[in-house]
mmCIF file of the C-alpha atoms, coordinates in Angstrom:
data_MODEL
# 
_entry.id   MODEL 
# 
loop_
_atom_site.group_PDB 
_atom_site.id 
_atom_site.type_symbol 
_atom_site.label_atom_id 
_atom_site.label_alt_id 
_atom_site.label_comp_id 
_atom_site.label_asym_id 
_atom_site.label_entity_id 
_atom_site.label_seq_id 
_atom_site.pdbx_PDB_ins_code 
_atom_site.Cartn_x 
_atom_site.Cartn_y 
_atom_site.Cartn_z 
_atom_site.occupancy 
_atom_site.B_iso_or_equiv 
_atom_site.pdbx_formal_charge 
_atom_site.auth_seq_id 
_atom_site.auth_comp_id 
_atom_site.auth_asym_id 
_atom_site.auth_atom_id 
_atom_site.pdbx_PDB_model_num 
ATOM 1  C CA . MET A 1 1  ? 84.739 97.247  108.750 1.00 0.00 ? 1  MET A CA 1 
ATOM 2  C CA . TYR A 1 2  ? 85.256 94.508  107.302 1.00 0.00 ? 2  TYR A CA 1 
ATOM 3  C CA . ILE A 1 3  ? 82.529 92.748  107.239 1.00 0.00 ? 3  ILE A CA 1 
ATOM 4  C CA . PHE A 1 4  ? 80.936 95.787  105.168 1.00 0.00 ? 4  PHE A CA 1 
ATOM 5  C CA . PHE A 1 5  ? 83.706 95.982  102.966 1.00 0.00 ? 5  PHE A CA 1 
ATOM 6  C CA . ILE A 1 6  ? 83.295 92.661  101.619 1.00 0.00 ? 6  ILE A CA 1 
ATOM 7  C CA . VAL A 1 7  ? 79.242 93.296  101.025 1.00 0.00 ? 7  VAL A CA 1 
ATOM 8  C CA . PHE A 1 8  ? 79.997 96.801  99.498  1.00 0.00 ? 8  PHE A CA 1 
ATOM 9  C CA . ALA A 1 9  ? 82.342 95.062  97.248  1.00 0.00 ? 9  ALA A CA 1 
ATOM 10 C CA . LEU A 1 10 ? 80.107 92.110  96.141  1.00 0.00 ? 10 LEU A CA 1 
ATOM 11 C CA . PHE A 1 11 ? 77.554 95.205  95.162  1.00 0.00 ? 11 PHE A CA 1 
ATOM 12 C CA . ILE A 1 12 ? 80.388 96.721  93.261  1.00 0.00 ? 12 ILE A CA 1 
ATOM 13 C CA . LEU A 1 13 ? 81.109 93.248  91.819  1.00 0.00 ? 13 LEU A CA 1 
ATOM 14 C CA . PHE A 1 14 ? 77.124 92.416  90.528  1.00 0.00 ? 14 PHE A CA 1 
ATOM 15 C CA . TYR A 1 15 ? 76.171 96.787  89.628  1.00 0.00 ? 15 TYR A CA 1 
ATOM 16 C CA . ILE A 1 16 ? 79.436 96.684  87.320  1.00 0.00 ? 16 ILE A CA 1 
ATOM 17 C CA . ASN A 1 17 ? 77.794 93.302  85.446  1.00 0.00 ? 17 ASN A CA 1 
ATOM 18 C CA . ALA A 1 18 ? 74.787 94.723  85.771  1.00 0.00 ? 18 ALA A CA 1 
ATOM 19 C CA . LEU A 1 19 ? 76.256 97.878  83.090  1.00 0.00 ? 19 LEU A CA 1 
ATOM 20 C CA . THR A 1 20 ? 79.020 95.830  81.659  1.00 0.00 ? 20 THR A CA 1 
ATOM 21 C CA . ASN A 1 21 ? 75.401 93.712  80.103  1.00 0.00 ? 21 ASN A CA 1 
ATOM 22 C CA . THR A 1 22 ? 74.211 96.960  79.368  1.00 0.00 ? 22 THR A CA 1 
ATOM 23 C CA . LEU A 1 23 ? 76.961 98.394  77.003  1.00 0.00 ? 23 LEU A CA 1 
ATOM 24 C CA . CYS A 1 24 ? 77.059 95.475  75.495  1.00 0.00 ? 24 CYS A CA 1 
ATOM 25 C CA . ILE A 1 25 ? 73.202 95.653  74.418  1.00 0.00 ? 25 ILE A CA 1 
ATOM 26 C CA . GLN A 1 26 ? 73.562 99.273  73.747  1.00 0.00 ? 26 GLN A CA 1 
ATOM 27 C CA . LYS A 1 27 ? 77.226 98.580  71.330  1.00 0.00 ? 27 LYS A CA 1 
ATOM 28 C CA . GLU A 1 28 ? 75.937 95.243  70.114  1.00 0.00 ? 28 GLU A CA 1 
ATOM 29 C CA . ILE A 1 29 ? 78.764 93.565  71.376  1.00 0.00 ? 29 ILE A CA 1 
ATOM 30 C CA . PRO A 1 30 ? 78.929 89.427  69.305  1.00 0.00 ? 30 PRO A CA 1 
ATOM 31 C CA . ALA A 1 31 ? 77.882 86.712  71.990  1.00 0.00 ? 31 ALA A CA 1 
ATOM 32 C CA . GLU A 1 32 ? 81.039 85.653  71.001  1.00 0.00 ? 32 GLU A CA 1 
ATOM 33 C CA . LYS A 1 33 ? 83.553 88.427  72.347  1.00 0.00 ? 33 LYS A CA 1 
ATOM 34 C CA . GLN A 1 34 ? 80.969 89.348  75.818  1.00 0.00 ? 34 GLN A CA 1 
ATOM 35 C CA . PRO A 1 35 ? 82.710 86.880  77.781  1.00 0.00 ? 35 PRO A CA 1 
ATOM 36 C CA . LYS A 1 36 ? 86.569 88.395  77.129  1.00 0.00 ? 36 LYS A CA 1 
ATOM 37 C CA . VAL A 1 37 ? 84.714 91.714  77.797  1.00 0.00 ? 37 VAL A CA 1 
ATOM 38 C CA . PHE A 1 38 ? 83.405 90.690  80.846  1.00 0.00 ? 38 PHE A CA 1 
ATOM 39 C CA . ARG A 1 39 ? 86.228 88.628  81.990  1.00 0.00 ? 39 ARG A CA 1 
ATOM 40 C CA . THR A 1 40 ? 88.326 91.860  81.317  1.00 0.00 ? 40 THR A CA 1 
ATOM 41 C CA . ILE A 1 41 ? 86.118 94.293  83.258  1.00 0.00 ? 41 ILE A CA 1 
ATOM 42 C CA . ASN A 1 42 ? 85.948 91.123  86.224  1.00 0.00 ? 42 ASN A CA 1 
ATOM 43 C CA . VAL A 1 43 ? 89.543 91.153  86.605  1.00 0.00 ? 43 VAL A CA 1 
ATOM 44 C CA . LEU A 1 44 ? 89.866 94.392  87.240  1.00 0.00 ? 44 LEU A CA 1 
ATOM 45 C CA . ILE A 1 45 ? 87.532 95.425  89.067  1.00 0.00 ? 45 ILE A CA 1 
ATOM 46 C CA . THR A 1 46 ? 89.328 92.910  91.604  1.00 0.00 ? 46 THR A CA 1 
ATOM 47 C CA . ILE A 1 47 ? 92.207 94.557  91.319  1.00 0.00 ? 47 ILE A CA 1 
ATOM 48 C CA . LEU A 1 48 ? 90.132 97.619  92.108  1.00 0.00 ? 48 LEU A CA 1 
ATOM 49 C CA . LEU A 1 49 ? 88.808 96.216  94.862  1.00 0.00 ? 49 LEU A CA 1 
ATOM 50 C CA . VAL A 1 50 ? 91.258 93.816  97.164  1.00 0.00 ? 50 VAL A CA 1 
ATOM 51 C CA . SER A 1 51 ? 94.448 97.405  96.420  1.00 0.00 ? 51 SER A CA 1 
ATOM 52 C CA . SER A 1 52 ? 91.417 99.006  98.365  1.00 0.00 ? 52 SER A CA 1 
ATOM 53 C CA . TYR A 1 53 ? 91.053 96.309  100.569 1.00 0.00 ? 53 TYR A CA 1 
ATOM 54 C CA . ILE A 1 54 ? 95.052 96.098  101.201 1.00 0.00 ? 54 ILE A CA 1 
ATOM 55 C CA . GLU A 1 55 ? 95.144 100.839 101.546 1.00 0.00 ? 55 GLU A CA 1 
ATOM 56 C CA . VAL A 1 56 ? 92.184 100.714 104.199 1.00 0.00 ? 56 VAL A CA 1 
ATOM 57 C CA . SER A 1 57 ? 93.346 97.392  106.319 1.00 0.00 ? 57 SER A CA 1 
ATOM 58 C CA . PHE A 1 58 ? 97.391 98.917  106.641 1.00 0.00 ? 58 PHE A CA 1 
ATOM 59 C CA . THR A 1 59 ? 96.074 102.409 106.917 1.00 0.00 ? 59 THR A CA 1 
# 
């Protein structure tokens, strides 16, 4: 079960990064601001995935 969750979480992170890249291209976000956008979204998604993992582990 835990292996499946980790693989699923990695898939989610890669997919969210692809969507973020599309967002940056579509909204024409300057290149110097793109790392901040990626970092913010990745941190928020990681927090969401960790909290989901903890909830699944302890229920």
